[in-house]
PDB file of C-alpha atoms and ligand atoms in Angstrom:
ATOM      1  CA  MET T  33     -20.656  -6.081   2.072  1.00 45.00           C
ATOM      2  CA  ALA T  34     -17.155  -6.416   0.686  1.00 54.00           C
ATOM      3  CA  SER T  35     -17.208  -8.426  -2.486  1.00 62.00           C
ATOM      4  CA  LYS T  36     -14.982 -11.415  -1.764  1.00 68.00           C
ATOM      5  CA  HIS T  37     -14.245 -11.623  -5.461  1.00 70.00           C
ATOM      6  CA  SER T  38     -12.990  -8.037  -5.814  1.00 86.00           C
ATOM      7  CA  SER T  39     -10.847  -8.142  -2.670  1.00 91.00           C
ATOM      8  CA  GLU T  40      -9.242 -11.407  -3.906  1.00 94.00           C
ATOM      9  CA  ARG T  41      -8.508  -9.734  -7.224  1.00 95.00           C
ATOM     10  CA  LEU T  42      -6.928  -6.779  -5.445  1.00 96.00           C
ATOM     11  CA  ILE T  43      -4.679  -9.112  -3.432  1.00 97.00           C
ATOM     12  CA  GLN T  44      -3.567 -10.846  -6.634  1.00 97.00           C
ATOM     13  CA  GLN T  45      -2.656  -7.457  -8.114  1.00 97.00           C
ATOM     14  CA  LEU T  46      -0.615  -6.582  -5.028  1.00 98.00           C
ATOM     15  CA  GLN T  47       1.246  -9.889  -5.308  1.00 98.00           C
ATOM     16  CA  HIS T  48       1.982  -9.145  -8.967  1.00 98.00           C
ATOM     17  CA  GLN T  49       3.337  -5.767  -7.892  1.00 97.00           C
ATOM     18  CA  GLY T  50       5.801  -7.501  -5.579  1.00 97.00           C
ATOM     19  CA  ILE T  51       4.074  -7.523  -2.183  1.00 98.00           C
ATOM     20  CA  ASN T  52       4.895 -10.893  -0.647  1.00 96.00           C
ATOM     21  CA  ASN T  53       4.530 -10.563   3.123  1.00 98.00           C
ATOM     22  CA  ALA T  54       1.730 -13.077   3.838  1.00 98.00           C
ATOM     23  CA  MET T  55       0.547 -11.279   6.992  1.00 98.00           C
ATOM     24  CA  VAL T  56       0.242  -7.959   5.167  1.00 98.00           C
ATOM     25  CA  LEU T  57      -1.660  -9.569   2.291  1.00 98.00           C
ATOM     26  CA  GLU T  58      -4.015 -11.365   4.685  1.00 97.00           C
ATOM     27  CA  VAL T  59      -4.806  -8.215   6.664  1.00 98.00           C
ATOM     28  CA  LEU T  60      -5.474  -6.259   3.462  1.00 97.00           C
ATOM     29  CA  ARG T  61      -7.680  -9.095   2.216  1.00 96.00           C
ATOM     30  CA  THR T  62      -9.854  -9.113   5.325  1.00 96.00           C
ATOM     31  CA  THR T  63     -10.067  -5.395   6.173  1.00 97.00           C
ATOM     32  CA  PRO T  64     -13.316  -3.914   4.772  1.00 96.00           C
ATOM     33  CA  ARG T  65     -11.936  -0.907   2.819  1.00 97.00           C
ATOM     34  CA  HIS T  66     -15.464   0.105   1.747  1.00 95.00           C
ATOM     35  CA  LEU T  67     -16.207   1.118   5.355  1.00 96.00           C
ATOM     36  CA  PHE T  68     -13.492   3.801   5.168  1.00 97.00           C
ATOM     37  CA  ILE T  69     -14.904   5.725   2.213  1.00 96.00           C
ATOM     38  CA  ASP T  70     -18.107   7.457   1.213  1.00 94.00           C
ATOM     39  CA  GLU T  71     -20.899   5.082   0.193  1.00 94.00           C
ATOM     40  CA  ALA T  72     -21.090   6.738  -3.228  1.00 94.00           C
ATOM     41  CA  LEU T  73     -17.558   5.492  -3.948  1.00 95.00           C
ATOM     42  CA  SER T  74     -17.982   2.006  -2.523  1.00 92.00           C
ATOM     43  CA  SER T  75     -17.919   0.327  -5.928  1.00 93.00           C
ATOM     44  CA  HIS T  76     -14.283   1.506  -6.178  1.00 95.00           C
ATOM     45  CA  ALA T  77     -13.311   0.319  -2.696  1.00 95.00           C
ATOM     46  CA  TYR T  78     -11.381  -2.731  -3.878  1.00 95.00           C
ATOM     47  CA  THR T  79      -9.615  -1.102  -6.801  1.00 95.00           C
ATOM     48  CA  ASN T  80      -5.929  -0.294  -6.484  1.00 96.00           C
ATOM     49  CA  HIS T  81      -6.444   3.494  -6.365  1.00 95.00           C
ATOM     50  CA  ALA T  82      -6.327   6.372  -3.922  1.00 95.00           C
ATOM     51  CA  LEU T  83      -9.842   7.832  -3.409  1.00 96.00           C
ATOM     52  CA  PRO T  84     -11.107  11.145  -1.971  1.00 96.00           C
ATOM     53  CA  ILE T  85     -12.132  11.215   1.719  1.00 96.00           C
ATOM     54  CA  GLY T  86     -13.072  14.929   1.927  1.00 96.00           C
ATOM     55  CA  TYR T  87     -11.087  17.972   3.110  1.00 95.00           C
ATOM     56  CA  GLY T  88      -8.878  17.625   0.027  1.00 94.00           C
ATOM     57  CA  GLN T  89      -7.419  14.369   1.414  1.00 96.00           C
ATOM     58  CA  THR T  90      -7.312  10.806   0.094  1.00 95.00           C
ATOM     59  CA  ILE T  91      -7.328   7.220   1.327  1.00 96.00           C
ATOM     60  CA  SER T  92      -3.984   5.852   0.156  1.00 95.00           C
ATOM     61  CA  GLN T  93      -3.737   3.380  -2.709  1.00 96.00           C
ATOM     62  CA  PRO T  94      -3.766  -0.227  -1.376  1.00 98.00           C
ATOM     63  CA  TYR T  95      -0.401  -0.912  -3.042  1.00 98.00           C
ATOM     64  CA  ILE T  96       1.200   1.979  -1.144  1.00 97.00           C
ATOM     65  CA  VAL T  97      -0.391   0.899   2.156  1.00 98.00           C
ATOM     66  CA  ALA T  98       0.922  -2.632   1.590  1.00 98.00           C
ATOM     67  CA  ARG T  99       4.375  -1.435   0.507  1.00 98.00           C
ATOM     68  CA  MET T 100       4.803   0.881   3.506  1.00 98.00           C
ATOM     69  CA  THR T 101       3.500  -1.703   5.962  1.00 98.00           C
ATOM     70  CA  GLU T 102       5.734  -4.411   4.534  1.00 98.00           C
ATOM     71  CA  ALA T 103       8.770  -2.114   4.768  1.00 98.00           C
ATOM     72  CA  LEU T 104       7.925  -1.240   8.372  1.00 98.00           C
ATOM     73  CA  LEU T 105       7.491  -4.898   9.406  1.00 98.00           C
ATOM     74  CA  GLU T 106      11.031  -5.653   8.248  1.00 98.00           C
ATOM     75  CA  GLN T 107      12.044  -3.986  11.512  1.00 97.00           C
ATOM     76  CA  GLY T 108      11.054  -7.294  13.110  1.00 96.00           C
ATOM     77  CA  ASN T 109      10.485  -6.100  16.672  1.00 95.00           C
ATOM     78  CA  LEU T 110       7.674  -3.557  16.532  1.00 97.00           C
ATOM     79  CA  ASP T 111       6.056  -2.816  19.849  1.00 97.00           C
ATOM     80  CA  LYS T 112       4.929   0.797  19.390  1.00 98.00           C
ATOM     81  CA  VAL T 113       4.339   2.396  16.000  1.00 98.00           C
ATOM     82  CA  LEU T 114       3.643   6.073  15.351  1.00 98.00           C
ATOM     83  CA  GLU T 115       1.533   6.980  12.321  1.00 98.00           C
ATOM     84  CA  ILE T 116       1.371  10.571  11.058  1.00 98.00           C
ATOM     85  CA  GLY T 117      -1.805  11.296   9.046  1.00 98.00           C
ATOM     86  CA  THR T 118      -4.712   9.178  10.354  1.00 98.00           C
ATOM     87  CA  GLY T 119      -7.002  10.324   7.513  1.00 98.00           C
ATOM     88  CA  CYS T 120      -9.898   7.872   7.266  1.00 98.00           C
ATOM     89  CA  GLY T 121      -8.009   5.380   9.405  1.00 98.00           C
ATOM     90  CA  TYR T 122      -7.468   2.647   6.822  1.00 98.00           C
ATOM     91  CA  GLN T 123      -3.676   2.448   7.185  1.00 98.00           C
ATOM     92  CA  THR T 124      -4.236   2.696  10.959  1.00 98.00           C
ATOM     93  CA  ALA T 125      -6.552  -0.338  10.864  1.00 98.00           C
ATOM     94  CA  ILE T 126      -3.986  -2.361   8.915  1.00 98.00           C
ATOM     95  CA  LEU T 127      -1.228  -1.466  11.390  1.00 98.00           C
ATOM     96  CA  ALA T 128      -3.399  -2.160  14.437  1.00 98.00           C
ATOM     97  CA  GLN T 129      -3.869  -5.759  13.287  1.00 98.00           C
ATOM     98  CA  LEU T 130      -0.118  -6.304  12.920  1.00 98.00           C
ATOM     99  CA  VAL T 131       1.550  -4.464  15.818  1.00 98.00           C
ATOM    100  CA  PRO T 132       0.695  -4.262  19.535  1.00 98.00           C
ATOM    101  CA  GLN T 133       0.208  -0.474  19.916  1.00 98.00           C
ATOM    102  CA  VAL T 134      -0.494   2.194  17.307  1.00 98.00           C
ATOM    103  CA  TYR T 135      -0.206   5.939  18.015  1.00 98.00           C
ATOM    104  CA  SER T 136      -1.856   8.000  15.288  1.00 98.00           C
ATOM    105  CA  VAL T 137      -1.692  11.791  14.766  1.00 98.00           C
ATOM    106  CA  GLU T 138      -4.031  13.838  12.535  1.00 98.00           C
ATOM    107  CA  ARG T 139      -4.320  17.626  12.021  1.00 98.00           C
ATOM    108  CA  ILE T 140      -7.951  17.714  10.731  1.00 98.00           C
ATOM    109  CA  LYS T 141     -10.296  17.320  13.692  1.00 98.00           C
ATOM    110  CA  ASN T 142     -13.292  15.982  11.735  1.00 98.00           C
ATOM    111  CA  LEU T 143     -11.248  13.278  10.029  1.00 98.00           C
ATOM    112  CA  LEU T 144      -9.757  12.223  13.355  1.00 98.00           C
ATOM    113  CA  THR T 145     -13.160  12.003  15.054  1.00 98.00           C
ATOM    114  CA  LYS T 146     -14.642   9.946  12.226  1.00 98.00           C
ATOM    115  CA  ALA T 147     -11.613   7.628  12.087  1.00 98.00           C
ATOM    116  CA  HIS T 148     -11.788   7.156  15.863  1.00 98.00           C
ATOM    117  CA  ASP T 149     -15.471   6.144  15.706  1.00 98.00           C
ATOM    118  CA  ARG T 150     -14.934   3.855  12.727  1.00 98.00           C
ATOM    119  CA  LEU T 151     -11.936   2.039  14.229  1.00 98.00           C
ATOM    120  CA  THR T 152     -13.670   1.672  17.589  1.00 98.00           C
ATOM    121  CA  SER T 153     -16.722   0.147  15.933  1.00 97.00           C
ATOM    122  CA  LEU T 154     -14.424  -2.313  14.154  1.00 97.00           C
ATOM    123  CA  GLY T 155     -13.270  -3.429  17.613  1.00 97.00           C
ATOM    124  CA  LEU T 156      -9.684  -2.177  17.249  1.00 98.00           C
ATOM    125  CA  ASP T 157      -8.794  -1.081  20.771  1.00 96.00           C
ATOM    126  CA  ASN T 158      -4.990  -0.749  20.555  1.00 98.00           C
ATOM    127  CA  ILE T 159      -4.990   2.653  18.798  1.00 98.00           C
ATOM    128  CA  HIS T 160      -4.204   5.954  20.534  1.00 98.00           C
ATOM    129  CA  PHE T 161      -5.353   9.136  18.766  1.00 98.00           C
ATOM    130  CA  HIS T 162      -3.817  12.599  18.911  1.00 98.00           C
ATOM    131  CA  TYR T 163      -5.095  15.839  17.365  1.00 98.00           C
ATOM    132  CA  SER T 164      -1.912  17.698  16.477  1.00 98.00           C
ATOM    133  CA  ASP T 165       0.554  18.730  13.792  1.00 98.00           C
ATOM    134  CA  GLY T 166       2.523  15.577  13.035  1.00 98.00           C
ATOM    135  CA  HIS T 167       5.702  17.565  12.324  1.00 98.00           C
ATOM    136  CA  TRP T 168       6.156  17.331  16.110  1.00 98.00           C
ATOM    137  CA  GLY T 169       5.560  13.582  16.280  1.00 98.00           C
ATOM    138  CA  TRP T 170       4.121  12.487  19.647  1.00 98.00           C
ATOM    139  CA  ALA T 171       6.948  12.890  22.125  1.00 98.00           C
ATOM    140  CA  GLU T 172       5.130  11.602  25.252  1.00 98.00           C
ATOM    141  CA  ASN T 173       5.140   8.014  23.993  1.00 98.00           C
ATOM    142  CA  ALA T 174       8.523   7.990  22.233  1.00 98.00           C
ATOM    143  CA  PRO T 175      10.655   6.179  21.325  1.00 98.00           C
ATOM    144  CA  TYR T 176       8.925   4.188  18.585  1.00 98.00           C
ATOM    145  CA  GLN T 177      10.412   1.169  16.793  1.00 98.00           C
ATOM    146  CA  GLY T 178       8.442   2.237  13.744  1.00 98.00           C
ATOM    147  CA  ILE T 179       7.149   5.550  12.355  1.00 98.00           C
ATOM    148  CA  ILE T 180       5.052   5.755   9.201  1.00 98.00           C
ATOM    149  CA  VAL T 181       4.101   9.067   7.582  1.00 98.00           C
ATOM    150  CA  THR T 182       1.209   9.178   5.085  1.00 98.00           C
ATOM    151  CA  ALA T 183       1.642  12.760   3.795  1.00 97.00           C
ATOM    152  CA  ALA T 184       4.774  14.233   2.225  1.00 97.00           C
ATOM    153  CA  PRO T 185       6.934  16.937   3.851  1.00 97.00           C
ATOM    154  CA  ALA T 186       9.571  18.775   1.810  1.00 95.00           C
ATOM    155  CA  SER T 187      12.210  17.350   4.137  1.00 96.00           C
ATOM    156  CA  VAL T 188      12.240  14.840   6.997  1.00 98.00           C
ATOM    157  CA  PRO T 189      10.973  16.472  10.250  1.00 98.00           C
ATOM    158  CA  GLU T 190      13.683  16.501  12.907  1.00 98.00           C
ATOM    159  CA  ALA T 191      11.257  15.443  15.694  1.00 98.00           C
ATOM    160  CA  LEU T 192      10.484  12.173  13.918  1.00 98.00           C
ATOM    161  CA  LEU T 193      14.169  11.286  13.680  1.00 98.00           C
ATOM    162  CA  GLU T 194      14.558  12.051  17.381  1.00 98.00           C
ATOM    163  CA  GLN T 195      11.523   9.972  18.410  1.00 98.00           C
ATOM    164  CA  LEU T 196      12.729   6.870  16.550  1.00 98.00           C
ATOM    165  CA  ALA T 197      14.205   4.141  18.782  1.00 98.00           C
ATOM    166  CA  VAL T 198      17.713   2.936  18.009  1.00 98.00           C
ATOM    167  CA  GLY T 199      17.095   0.118  15.519  1.00 98.00           C
ATOM    168  CA  GLY T 200      13.798   1.763  14.516  1.00 98.00           C
ATOM    169  CA  TYR T 201      12.477   2.292  10.977  1.00 98.00           C
ATOM    170  CA  LEU T 202      10.953   5.519   9.627  1.00 98.00           C
ATOM    171  CA  ILE T 203       8.936   5.097   6.408  1.00 98.00           C
ATOM    172  CA  ILE T 204       8.252   8.515   4.890  1.00 98.00           C
ATOM    173  CA  PRO T 205       7.484  10.128   1.518  1.00 98.00           C
ATOM    174  CA  VAL T 206       9.535  13.267   0.875  1.00 98.00           C
ATOM    175  CA  GLY T 207       9.236  15.930  -1.829  1.00 95.00           C
ATOM    176  CA  ALA T 208       7.114  18.809  -3.065  1.00 88.00           C
ATOM    177  CA  GLN T 209       3.447  18.280  -4.007  1.00 79.00           C
ATOM    178  CA  ASN T 210       2.794  17.561  -7.705  1.00 76.00           C
ATOM    179  CA  SER T 211       6.493  17.074  -8.121  1.00 82.00           C
ATOM    180  CA  TYR T 212       9.023  14.315  -7.671  1.00 88.00           C
ATOM    181  CA  GLN T 213       8.503  12.497  -4.355  1.00 96.00           C
ATOM    182  CA  VAL T 214      10.335   9.464  -3.063  1.00 97.00           C
ATOM    183  CA  LEU T 215       9.376   6.971  -0.387  1.00 98.00           C
ATOM    184  CA  LEU T 216      12.273   6.650   2.050  1.00 98.00           C
ATOM    185  CA  LYS T 217      13.179   4.029   4.624  1.00 98.00           C
ATOM    186  CA  ILE T 218      15.393   5.568   7.305  1.00 98.00           C
ATOM    187  CA  ILE T 219      16.931   3.277   9.924  1.00 98.00           C
ATOM    188  CA  ARG T 220      18.352   4.649  13.158  1.00 98.00           C
ATOM    189  CA  THR T 221      21.311   2.301  13.385  1.00 98.00           C
ATOM    190  CA  ARG T 222      22.928   4.057  16.376  1.00 98.00           C
ATOM    191  CA  ARG T 223      22.004   7.032  18.552  1.00 97.00           C
ATOM    192  CA  ASN T 224      23.638   9.502  16.205  1.00 97.00           C
ATOM    193  CA  HIS T 225      23.595   7.525  12.989  1.00 98.00           C
ATOM    194  CA  TYR T 226      20.846   7.052  10.398  1.00 98.00           C
ATOM    195  CA  GLU T 227      20.893   5.039   7.140  1.00 98.00           C
ATOM    196  CA  GLN T 228      18.612   6.040   4.281  1.00 98.00           C
ATOM    197  CA  TYR T 229      17.187   3.910   1.435  1.00 98.00           C
ATOM    198  CA  THR T 230      14.858   4.911  -1.414  1.00 98.00           C
ATOM    199  CA  LEU T 231      11.962   2.446  -1.849  1.00 97.00           C
ATOM    200  CA  ASP T 232       9.760   3.922  -4.566  1.00 94.00           C
ATOM    201  CA  GLU T 233       8.663   6.974  -6.488  1.00 94.00           C
ATOM    202  CA  VAL T 234       5.332   8.114  -4.998  1.00 95.00           C
ATOM    203  CA  SER T 235       2.612  10.789  -5.002  1.00 93.00           C
ATOM    204  CA  PHE T 236       1.261  11.907  -1.615  1.00 94.00           C
ATOM    205  CA  VAL T 237      -0.770  14.869  -0.373  1.00 94.00           C
ATOM    206  CA  PRO T 238       1.461  17.385   1.457  1.00 95.00           C
ATOM    207  CA  LEU T 239       2.279  17.246   5.157  1.00 97.00           C
ATOM    208  CA  CYS T 240       0.693  20.574   6.157  1.00 96.00           C
ATOM    209  CA  GLN T 241       1.635  22.962   8.962  1.00 94.00           C
ATOM    210  CA  GLY T 242      -0.584  23.489  12.022  1.00 93.00           C
ATOM    211  CA  ILE T 243      -4.008  22.064  12.909  1.00 93.00           C
ATOM    212  CA  SER T 244      -7.394  22.585  11.255  1.00 89.00           C
TER     213      SER T 244
HETATM  214  N1  SAH E 599      -3.345   7.025   6.028  1.00 96.57           N
HETATM  215  C1  SAH E 599      -4.429   7.764   5.470  1.00 96.57           C
HETATM  216  C2  SAH E 599      -3.944   8.690   4.403  1.00 96.57           C
HETATM  217  C3  SAH E 599      -4.621   9.967   4.509  1.00 96.57           C
HETATM  218  S1  SAH E 599      -4.009  11.239   3.470  1.00 96.57           S
HETATM  219  C4  SAH E 599      -5.517   6.863   4.959  1.00 96.57           C
HETATM  220  O1  SAH E 599      -5.255   5.698   4.643  1.00 96.57           O
HETATM  221  O2  SAH E 599      -6.647   7.322   4.861  1.00 96.57           O
HETATM  222  C5  SAH E 599      -2.892  12.083   4.555  1.00 96.57           C
HETATM  223  C6  SAH E 599      -3.439  12.548   5.870  1.00 96.57           C
HETATM  224  O3  SAH E 599      -2.387  13.263   6.504  1.00 96.57           O
HETATM  225  C7  SAH E 599      -4.625  13.501   5.776  1.00 96.57           C
HETATM  226  O4  SAH E 599      -5.662  13.035   6.604  1.00 96.57           O
HETATM  227  C8  SAH E 599      -4.068  14.818   6.273  1.00 96.57           C
HETATM  228  O5  SAH E 599      -4.997  15.637   6.953  1.00 96.57           O
HETATM  229  C9  SAH E 599      -2.966  14.343   7.192  1.00 96.57           C
HETATM  230  N2  SAH E 599      -1.946  15.342   7.468  1.00 96.57           N
HETATM  231  C10 SAH E 599      -1.391  16.244   6.627  1.00 96.57           C
HETATM  232  N3  SAH E 599      -0.487  17.017   7.268  1.00 96.57           N
HETATM  233  C11 SAH E 599      -0.481  16.598   8.555  1.00 96.57           C
HETATM  234  C12 SAH E 599       0.236  17.012   9.709  1.00 96.57           C
HETATM  235  N4  SAH E 599       1.114  18.002   9.681  1.00 96.57           N
HETATM  236  N5  SAH E 599       0.000  16.358  10.858  1.00 96.57           N
HETATM  237  C13 SAH E 599      -0.899  15.323  10.930  1.00 96.57           C
HETATM  238  N6  SAH E 599      -1.611  14.893   9.866  1.00 96.57           N
HETATM  239  C14 SAH E 599      -1.406  15.520   8.688  1.00 96.57           C
END
């Protein structure tokens, strides 16, 4: 069981770090992060750290999940959100409790299957899964008012810019692995016009090519 005490402490830390969207904090407080990681690591589930989930991948740090979600919600009118990098499905679960429809793309089949089973057993039925290379987005369901990318490409994939609705927000880390990466918020203000803001300095696993 999630320790109520440790999840409360985590939420206090996030507030100290500047997260102040009450809905985001509440969803992070009530989502059982220990169910998304290996049992051997469960004592670390409510610490503010990224943790390994196998295949060389990680579950994102709660602060980063909160920061990205908060930035996305500023869009204010999210109907469909595209997530690139399902991983263990933790960020997906947070999004699915805050927006009507979540479309999530993952390139590692085993991670996708496990995330699908986990999220289904949590009763989240507004998530659509796609086994693919997220560099291509998920064109069939575009446009999206929000796109969130949880692995870092060297530069912003063109398909994601194209699949963003006018008025939509793209939250994406960009930069080489083990090097300087920044978290960007890109707003499609008009059909052919995008505005870019830097939110944070971050450290993500790379957005890889192809499927596995
Ligand atoms: N949101 C996840 C973070 C997982 S780490 C979580 O909270 O668990 C990043 C994920 O992005 C990994 O699962 C990795 O396999 C995936 N990924 C990397 N490159 C990708 C690509 N090109 N397309 C789709 N997913 C990708």
